PDB file of C-alpha atoms in Angstrom:
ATOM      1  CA  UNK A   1      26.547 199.375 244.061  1.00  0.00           C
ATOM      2  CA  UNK A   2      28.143 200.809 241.425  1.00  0.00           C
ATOM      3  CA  UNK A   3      29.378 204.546 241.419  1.00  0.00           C
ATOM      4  CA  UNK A   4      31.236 207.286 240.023  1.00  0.00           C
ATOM      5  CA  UNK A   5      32.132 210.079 242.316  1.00  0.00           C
ATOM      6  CA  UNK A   6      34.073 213.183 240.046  1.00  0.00           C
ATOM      7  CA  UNK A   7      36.004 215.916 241.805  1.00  0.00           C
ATOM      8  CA  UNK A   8      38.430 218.522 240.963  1.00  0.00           C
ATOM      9  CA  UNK A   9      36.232 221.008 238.993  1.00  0.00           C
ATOM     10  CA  UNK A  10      36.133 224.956 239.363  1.00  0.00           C
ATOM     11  CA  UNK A  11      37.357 228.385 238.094  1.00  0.00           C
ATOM     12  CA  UNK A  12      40.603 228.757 236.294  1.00  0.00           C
ATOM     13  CA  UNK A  13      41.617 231.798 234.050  1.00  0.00           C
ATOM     14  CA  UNK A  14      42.553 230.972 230.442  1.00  0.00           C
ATOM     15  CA  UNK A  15      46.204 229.000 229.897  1.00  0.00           C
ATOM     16  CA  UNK A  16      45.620 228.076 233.188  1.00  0.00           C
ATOM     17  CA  UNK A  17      45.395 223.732 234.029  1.00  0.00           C
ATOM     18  CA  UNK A  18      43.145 221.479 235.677  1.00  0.00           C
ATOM     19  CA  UNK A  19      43.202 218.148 237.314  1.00  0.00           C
ATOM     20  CA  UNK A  20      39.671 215.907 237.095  1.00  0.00           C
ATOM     21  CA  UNK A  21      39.473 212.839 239.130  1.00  0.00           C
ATOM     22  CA  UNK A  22      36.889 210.432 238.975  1.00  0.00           C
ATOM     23  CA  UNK A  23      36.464 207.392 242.661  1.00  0.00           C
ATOM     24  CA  UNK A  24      35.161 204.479 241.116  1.00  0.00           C
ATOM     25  CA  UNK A  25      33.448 201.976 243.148  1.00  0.00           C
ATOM     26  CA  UNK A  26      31.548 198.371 243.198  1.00  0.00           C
ATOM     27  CA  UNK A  27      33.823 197.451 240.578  1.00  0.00           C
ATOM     28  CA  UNK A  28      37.489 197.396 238.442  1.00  0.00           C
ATOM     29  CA  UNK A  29      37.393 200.061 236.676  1.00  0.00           C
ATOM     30  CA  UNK A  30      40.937 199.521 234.926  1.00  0.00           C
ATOM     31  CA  UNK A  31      38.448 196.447 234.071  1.00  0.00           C
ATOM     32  CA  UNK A  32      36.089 198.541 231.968  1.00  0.00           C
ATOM     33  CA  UNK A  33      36.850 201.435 228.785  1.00  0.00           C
ATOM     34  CA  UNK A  34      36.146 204.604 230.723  1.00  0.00           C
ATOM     35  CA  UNK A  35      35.589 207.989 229.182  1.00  0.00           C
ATOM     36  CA  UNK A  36      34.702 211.550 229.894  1.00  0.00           C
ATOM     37  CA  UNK A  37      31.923 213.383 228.511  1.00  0.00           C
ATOM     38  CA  UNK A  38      31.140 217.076 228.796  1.00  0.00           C
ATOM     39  CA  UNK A  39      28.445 219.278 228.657  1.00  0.00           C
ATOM     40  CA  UNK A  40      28.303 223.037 227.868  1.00  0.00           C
ATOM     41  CA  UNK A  41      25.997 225.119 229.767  1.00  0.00           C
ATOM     42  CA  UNK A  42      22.213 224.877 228.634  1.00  0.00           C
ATOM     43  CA  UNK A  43      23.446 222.484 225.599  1.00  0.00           C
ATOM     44  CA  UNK A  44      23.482 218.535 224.512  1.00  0.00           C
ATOM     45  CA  UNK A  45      26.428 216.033 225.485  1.00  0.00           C
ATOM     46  CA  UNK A  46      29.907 215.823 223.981  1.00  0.00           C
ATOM     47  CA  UNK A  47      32.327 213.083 223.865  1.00  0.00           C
ATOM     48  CA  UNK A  48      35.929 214.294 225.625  1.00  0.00           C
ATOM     49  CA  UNK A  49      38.314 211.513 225.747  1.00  0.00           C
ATOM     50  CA  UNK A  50      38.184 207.792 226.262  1.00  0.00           C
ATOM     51  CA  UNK A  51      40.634 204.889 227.812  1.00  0.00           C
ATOM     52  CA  UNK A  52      40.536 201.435 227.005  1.00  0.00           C
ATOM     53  CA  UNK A  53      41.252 198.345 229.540  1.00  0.00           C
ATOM     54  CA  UNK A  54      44.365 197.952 228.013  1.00  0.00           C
ATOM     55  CA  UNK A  55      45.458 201.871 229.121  1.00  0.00           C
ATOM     56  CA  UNK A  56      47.542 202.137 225.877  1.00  0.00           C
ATOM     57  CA  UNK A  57      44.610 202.770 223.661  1.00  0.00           C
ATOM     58  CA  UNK A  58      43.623 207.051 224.101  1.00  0.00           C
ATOM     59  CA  UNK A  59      41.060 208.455 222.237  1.00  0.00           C
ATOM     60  CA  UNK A  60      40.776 212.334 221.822  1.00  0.00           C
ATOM     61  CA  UNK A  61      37.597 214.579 220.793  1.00  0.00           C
ATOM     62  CA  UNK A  62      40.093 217.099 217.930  1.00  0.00           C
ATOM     63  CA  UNK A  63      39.272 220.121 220.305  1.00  0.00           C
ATOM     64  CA  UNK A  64      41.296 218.868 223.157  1.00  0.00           C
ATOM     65  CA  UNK A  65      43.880 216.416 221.646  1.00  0.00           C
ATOM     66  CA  UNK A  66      47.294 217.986 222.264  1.00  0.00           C
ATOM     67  CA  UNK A  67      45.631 219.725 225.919  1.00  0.00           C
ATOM     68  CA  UNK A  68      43.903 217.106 227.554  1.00  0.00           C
ATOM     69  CA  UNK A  69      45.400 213.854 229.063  1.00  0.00           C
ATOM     70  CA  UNK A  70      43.120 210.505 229.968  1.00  0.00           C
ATOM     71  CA  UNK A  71      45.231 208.090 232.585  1.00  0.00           C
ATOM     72  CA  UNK A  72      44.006 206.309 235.789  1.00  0.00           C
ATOM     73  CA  UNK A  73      45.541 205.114 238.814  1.00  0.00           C
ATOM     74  CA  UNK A  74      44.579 201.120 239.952  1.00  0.00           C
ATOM     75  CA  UNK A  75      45.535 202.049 243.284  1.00  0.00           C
ATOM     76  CA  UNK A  76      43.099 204.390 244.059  1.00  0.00           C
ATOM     77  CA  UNK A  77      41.020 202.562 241.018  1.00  0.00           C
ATOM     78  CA  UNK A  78      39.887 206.163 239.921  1.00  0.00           C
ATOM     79  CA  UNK A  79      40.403 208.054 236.534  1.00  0.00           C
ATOM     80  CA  UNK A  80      41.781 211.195 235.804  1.00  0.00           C
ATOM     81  CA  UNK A  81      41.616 214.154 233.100  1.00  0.00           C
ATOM     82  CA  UNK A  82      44.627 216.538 233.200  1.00  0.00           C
ATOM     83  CA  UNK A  83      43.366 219.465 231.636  1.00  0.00           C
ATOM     84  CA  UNK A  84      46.225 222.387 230.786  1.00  0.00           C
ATOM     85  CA  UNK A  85      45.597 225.128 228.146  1.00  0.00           C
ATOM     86  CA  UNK A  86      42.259 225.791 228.980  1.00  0.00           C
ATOM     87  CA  UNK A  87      40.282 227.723 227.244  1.00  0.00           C
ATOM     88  CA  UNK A  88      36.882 229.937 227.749  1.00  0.00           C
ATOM     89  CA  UNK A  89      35.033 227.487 225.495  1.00  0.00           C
ATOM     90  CA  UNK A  90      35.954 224.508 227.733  1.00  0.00           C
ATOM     91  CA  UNK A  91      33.434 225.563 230.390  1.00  0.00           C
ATOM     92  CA  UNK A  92      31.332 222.933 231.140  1.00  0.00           C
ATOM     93  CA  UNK A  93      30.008 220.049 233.450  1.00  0.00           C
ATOM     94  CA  UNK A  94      32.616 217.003 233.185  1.00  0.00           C
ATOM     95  CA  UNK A  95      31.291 213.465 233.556  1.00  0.00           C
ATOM     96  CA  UNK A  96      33.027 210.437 234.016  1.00  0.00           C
ATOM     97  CA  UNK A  97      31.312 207.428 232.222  1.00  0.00           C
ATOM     98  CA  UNK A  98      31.764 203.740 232.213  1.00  0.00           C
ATOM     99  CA  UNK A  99      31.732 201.427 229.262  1.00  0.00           C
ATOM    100  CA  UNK A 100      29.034 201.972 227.033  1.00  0.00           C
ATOM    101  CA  UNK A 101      27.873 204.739 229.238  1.00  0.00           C
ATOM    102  CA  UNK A 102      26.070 202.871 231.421  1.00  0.00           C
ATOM    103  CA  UNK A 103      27.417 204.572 234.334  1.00  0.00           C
ATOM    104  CA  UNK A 104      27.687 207.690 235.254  1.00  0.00           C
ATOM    105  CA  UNK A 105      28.809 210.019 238.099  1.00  0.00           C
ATOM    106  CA  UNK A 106      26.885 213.083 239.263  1.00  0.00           C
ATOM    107  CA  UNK A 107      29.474 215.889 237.211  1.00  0.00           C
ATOM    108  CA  UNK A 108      31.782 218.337 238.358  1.00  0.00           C
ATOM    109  CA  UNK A 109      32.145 221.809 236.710  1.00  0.00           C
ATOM    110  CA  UNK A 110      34.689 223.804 235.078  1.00  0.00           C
ATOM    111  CA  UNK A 111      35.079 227.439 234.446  1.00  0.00           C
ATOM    112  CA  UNK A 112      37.473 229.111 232.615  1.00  0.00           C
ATOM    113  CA  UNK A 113      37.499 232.618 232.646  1.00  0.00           C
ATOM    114  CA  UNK A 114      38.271 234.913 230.249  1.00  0.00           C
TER     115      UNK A 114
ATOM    116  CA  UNK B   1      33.459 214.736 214.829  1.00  0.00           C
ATOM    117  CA  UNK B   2      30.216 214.065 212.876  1.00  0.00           C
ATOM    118  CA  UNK B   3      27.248 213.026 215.594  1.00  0.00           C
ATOM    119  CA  UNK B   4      24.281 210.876 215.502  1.00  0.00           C
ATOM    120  CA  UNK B   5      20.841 212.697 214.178  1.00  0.00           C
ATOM    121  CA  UNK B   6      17.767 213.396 216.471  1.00  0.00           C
ATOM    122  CA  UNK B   7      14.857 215.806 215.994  1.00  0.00           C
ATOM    123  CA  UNK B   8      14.954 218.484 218.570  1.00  0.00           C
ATOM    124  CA  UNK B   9      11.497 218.239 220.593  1.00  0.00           C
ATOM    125  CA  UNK B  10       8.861 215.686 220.787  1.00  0.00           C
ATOM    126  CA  UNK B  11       5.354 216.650 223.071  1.00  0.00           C
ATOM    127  CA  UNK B  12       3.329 213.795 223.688  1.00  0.00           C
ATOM    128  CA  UNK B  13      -0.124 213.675 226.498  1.00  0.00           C
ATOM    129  CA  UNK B  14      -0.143 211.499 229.607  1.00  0.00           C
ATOM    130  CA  UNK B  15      -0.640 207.363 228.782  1.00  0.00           C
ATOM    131  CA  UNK B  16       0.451 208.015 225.044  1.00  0.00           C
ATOM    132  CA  UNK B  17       3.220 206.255 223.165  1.00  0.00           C
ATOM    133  CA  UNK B  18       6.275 208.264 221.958  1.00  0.00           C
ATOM    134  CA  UNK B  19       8.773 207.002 219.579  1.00  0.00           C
ATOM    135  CA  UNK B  20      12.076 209.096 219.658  1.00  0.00           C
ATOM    136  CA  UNK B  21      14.762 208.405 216.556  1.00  0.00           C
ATOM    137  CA  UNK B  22      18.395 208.569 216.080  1.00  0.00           C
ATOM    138  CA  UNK B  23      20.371 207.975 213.075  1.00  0.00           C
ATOM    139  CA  UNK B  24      23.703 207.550 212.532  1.00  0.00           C
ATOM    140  CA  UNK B  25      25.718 205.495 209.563  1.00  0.00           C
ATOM    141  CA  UNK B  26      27.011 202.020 209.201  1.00  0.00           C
ATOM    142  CA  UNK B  27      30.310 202.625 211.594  1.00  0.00           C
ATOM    143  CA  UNK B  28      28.103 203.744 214.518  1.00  0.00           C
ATOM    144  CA  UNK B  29      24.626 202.796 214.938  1.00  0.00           C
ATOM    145  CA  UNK B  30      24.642 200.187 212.297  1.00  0.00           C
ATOM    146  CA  UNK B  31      27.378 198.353 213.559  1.00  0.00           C
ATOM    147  CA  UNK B  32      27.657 198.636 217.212  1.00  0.00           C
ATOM    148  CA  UNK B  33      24.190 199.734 218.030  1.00  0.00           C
ATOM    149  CA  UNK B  34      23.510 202.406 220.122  1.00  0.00           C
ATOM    150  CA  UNK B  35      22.955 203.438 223.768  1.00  0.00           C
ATOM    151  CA  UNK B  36      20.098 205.658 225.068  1.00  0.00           C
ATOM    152  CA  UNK B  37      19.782 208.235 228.056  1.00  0.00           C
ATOM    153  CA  UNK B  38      17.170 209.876 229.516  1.00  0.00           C
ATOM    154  CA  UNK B  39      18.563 213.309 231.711  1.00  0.00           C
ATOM    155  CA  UNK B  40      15.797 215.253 233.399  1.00  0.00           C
ATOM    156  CA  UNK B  41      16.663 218.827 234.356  1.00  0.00           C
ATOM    157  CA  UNK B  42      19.434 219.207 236.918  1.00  0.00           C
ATOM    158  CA  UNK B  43      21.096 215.672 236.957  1.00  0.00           C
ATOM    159  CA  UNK B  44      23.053 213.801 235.090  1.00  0.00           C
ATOM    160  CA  UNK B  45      22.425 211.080 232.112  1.00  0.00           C
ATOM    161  CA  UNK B  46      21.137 207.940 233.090  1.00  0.00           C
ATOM    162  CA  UNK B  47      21.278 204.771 231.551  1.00  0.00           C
ATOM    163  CA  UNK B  48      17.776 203.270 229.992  1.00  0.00           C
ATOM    164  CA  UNK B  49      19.556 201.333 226.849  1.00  0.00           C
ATOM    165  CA  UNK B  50      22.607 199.771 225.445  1.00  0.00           C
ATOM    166  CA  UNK B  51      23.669 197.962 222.448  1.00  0.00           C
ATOM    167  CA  UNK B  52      19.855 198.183 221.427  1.00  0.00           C
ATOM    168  CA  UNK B  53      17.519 196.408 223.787  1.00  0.00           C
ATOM    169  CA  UNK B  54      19.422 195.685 226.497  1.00  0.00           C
ATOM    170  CA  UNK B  55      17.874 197.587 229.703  1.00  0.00           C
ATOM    171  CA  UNK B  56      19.486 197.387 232.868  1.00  0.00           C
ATOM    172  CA  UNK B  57      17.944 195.698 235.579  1.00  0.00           C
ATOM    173  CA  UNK B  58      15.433 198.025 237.500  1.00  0.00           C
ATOM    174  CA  UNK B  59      15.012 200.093 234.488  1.00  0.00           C
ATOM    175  CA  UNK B  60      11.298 199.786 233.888  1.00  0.00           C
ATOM    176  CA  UNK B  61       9.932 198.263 230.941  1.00  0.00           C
ATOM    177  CA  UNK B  62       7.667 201.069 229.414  1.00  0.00           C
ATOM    178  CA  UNK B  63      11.461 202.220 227.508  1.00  0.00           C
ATOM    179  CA  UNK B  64      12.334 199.768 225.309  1.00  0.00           C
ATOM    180  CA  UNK B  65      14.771 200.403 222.242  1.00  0.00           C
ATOM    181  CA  UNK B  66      15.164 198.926 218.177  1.00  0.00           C
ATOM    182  CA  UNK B  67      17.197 199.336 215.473  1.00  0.00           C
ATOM    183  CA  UNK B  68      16.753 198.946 211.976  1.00  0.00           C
ATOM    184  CA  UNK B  69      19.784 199.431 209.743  1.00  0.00           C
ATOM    185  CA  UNK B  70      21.323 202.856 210.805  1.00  0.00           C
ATOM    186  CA  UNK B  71      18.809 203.895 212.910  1.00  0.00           C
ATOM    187  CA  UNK B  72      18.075 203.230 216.285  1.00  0.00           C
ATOM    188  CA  UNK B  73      14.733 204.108 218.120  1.00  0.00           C
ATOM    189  CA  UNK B  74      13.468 203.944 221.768  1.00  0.00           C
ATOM    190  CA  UNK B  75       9.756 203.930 222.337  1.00  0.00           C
ATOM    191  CA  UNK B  76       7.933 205.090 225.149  1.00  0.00           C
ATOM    192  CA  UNK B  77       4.767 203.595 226.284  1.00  0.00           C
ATOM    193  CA  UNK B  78       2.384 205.303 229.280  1.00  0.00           C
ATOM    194  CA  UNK B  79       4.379 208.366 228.988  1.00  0.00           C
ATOM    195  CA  UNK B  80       4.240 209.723 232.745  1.00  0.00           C
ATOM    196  CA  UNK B  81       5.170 213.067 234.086  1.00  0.00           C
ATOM    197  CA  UNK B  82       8.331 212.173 234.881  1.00  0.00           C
ATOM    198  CA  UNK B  83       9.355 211.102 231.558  1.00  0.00           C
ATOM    199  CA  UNK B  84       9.363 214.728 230.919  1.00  0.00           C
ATOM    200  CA  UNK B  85      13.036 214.766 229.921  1.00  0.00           C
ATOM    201  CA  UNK B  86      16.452 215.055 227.456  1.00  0.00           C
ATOM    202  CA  UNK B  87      16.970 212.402 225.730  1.00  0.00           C
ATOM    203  CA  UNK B  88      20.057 211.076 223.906  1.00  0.00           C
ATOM    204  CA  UNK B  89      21.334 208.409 221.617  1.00  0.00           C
ATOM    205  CA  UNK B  90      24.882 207.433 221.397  1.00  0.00           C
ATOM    206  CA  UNK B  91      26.680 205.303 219.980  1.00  0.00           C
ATOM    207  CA  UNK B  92      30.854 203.842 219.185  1.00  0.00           C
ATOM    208  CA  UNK B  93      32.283 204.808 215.977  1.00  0.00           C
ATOM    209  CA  UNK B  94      34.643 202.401 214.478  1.00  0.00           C
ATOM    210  CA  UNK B  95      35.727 205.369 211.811  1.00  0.00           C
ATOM    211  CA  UNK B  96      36.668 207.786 213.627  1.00  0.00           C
ATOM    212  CA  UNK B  97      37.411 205.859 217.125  1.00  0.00           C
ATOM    213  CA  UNK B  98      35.117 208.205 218.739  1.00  0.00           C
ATOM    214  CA  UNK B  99      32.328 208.045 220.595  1.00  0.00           C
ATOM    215  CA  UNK B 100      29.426 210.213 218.638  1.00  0.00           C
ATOM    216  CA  UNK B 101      26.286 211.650 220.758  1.00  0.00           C
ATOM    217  CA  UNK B 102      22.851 212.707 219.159  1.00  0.00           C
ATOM    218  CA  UNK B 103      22.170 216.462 219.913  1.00  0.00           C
ATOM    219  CA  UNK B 104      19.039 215.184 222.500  1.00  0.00           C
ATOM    220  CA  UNK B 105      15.474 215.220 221.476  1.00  0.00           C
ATOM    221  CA  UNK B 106      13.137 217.149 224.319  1.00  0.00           C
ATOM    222  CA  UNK B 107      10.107 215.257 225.145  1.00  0.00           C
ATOM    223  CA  UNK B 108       7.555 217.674 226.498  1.00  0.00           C
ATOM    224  CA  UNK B 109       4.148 215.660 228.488  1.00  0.00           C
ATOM    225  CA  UNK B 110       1.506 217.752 228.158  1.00  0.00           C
TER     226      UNK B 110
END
């Protein structure tokens, strides 16, 4: 089966940094573009940051380019979103998502307080 | 980042056809085609389209999706309780190398 297990969430004051991962399993997933996808408290779905197979290709939503970082590790074939310079507005649930979304793990959720 | 446009709220009875829209431009929807997900309070997206049509396997076959030029639409047939739900359209853009979302159109079963 496949899955998408996030972890790493949770409260952080403002300037402060974060580390998402995101367990792949029941397939490659340096095999697949893999991207994370937010969502703000009570509101609709926004695109964060994406990785293609080829890991040199990183795409950036313009709110978090220059603060967030996309990588993954084959080894542990799971995906990761360094977060540093966080800010109140970043507050959200965090999803991991594979290819054309057609995956997608259960969330974890970050606070940043103020 | 400019995203994909969907009306806010549909309400539709038990049994009846509902036909949500999304619309994009010629970088997203019209060239890539779009993907659709349903979220029902408390959980996370979940896949009932891609690239159009396609439905993954298990996904049952009252959602089915369409798109004509820049707009994309998934149609619900024997709308259940359960179908009570978010649900969103997205879609690659080749302009701005960015995945775009619709902001989620509500559908309410009364």
């Amino acid at each position: 089966e496949v899955q998408l297990v996030e972890s790493g969430g949770g409260l952080v004051q403002a300037g402060g940094s974060l580390r998402l991962s995101c367990e792949a399993s029941g397939f490659i997933l340096s095999d697949s573009w893999m991207s994370w996808v937010r969502q703000f408290p009570g509101k609709g779905l926004e695109w964060v940051a994406t990785i293609a197979e080829d890991e040199v290709k990183k795409f950036y939503v313009d709110s978090v380019k220059g603060r967030f970082t996309i990588s993954r590790d084959v080894a542990t074939n799971s995906l990761y979103l360094q977060m540093n310079s966080l800010r109140a507005d970043d507050t959200a649930v965090y999803y991991c998502a594979k290819d054309t979304m057609d995956v997608w793990g259960q969330g974890t959720t970050v606070t940043v307080s103020s | 980042q400019a995203g994909l446009t969907q009306p806010p709220s549909v309400s539709k009875g038990l049994r009846q056809t509902a036909t949500l829209t999304c619309t994009g431009n010629r970088y997203n929807v019209g060239n890539q085609g779009a993907t659709w997900l349903q979220q029902r309070q408390g959980h996370p997206p979940k896949l009932l389209s891609y690239r159009n049509n396609n439905r993954p396997s298990g996904m049952s076959e009252r959602f089915s999706a369409s798109r004509s030029g820049d707009t994309t639409s998934l149609t619900i047939t024997g709308i259940q309780p359960e179908d009570e739900a978010d649900y969103y359209c997205s879609a690659w853009d080749t302009s701005l190398s960015a995945w775009v979302f619709g902001g989620g159109t509500k559908l309410t079963v009364l």
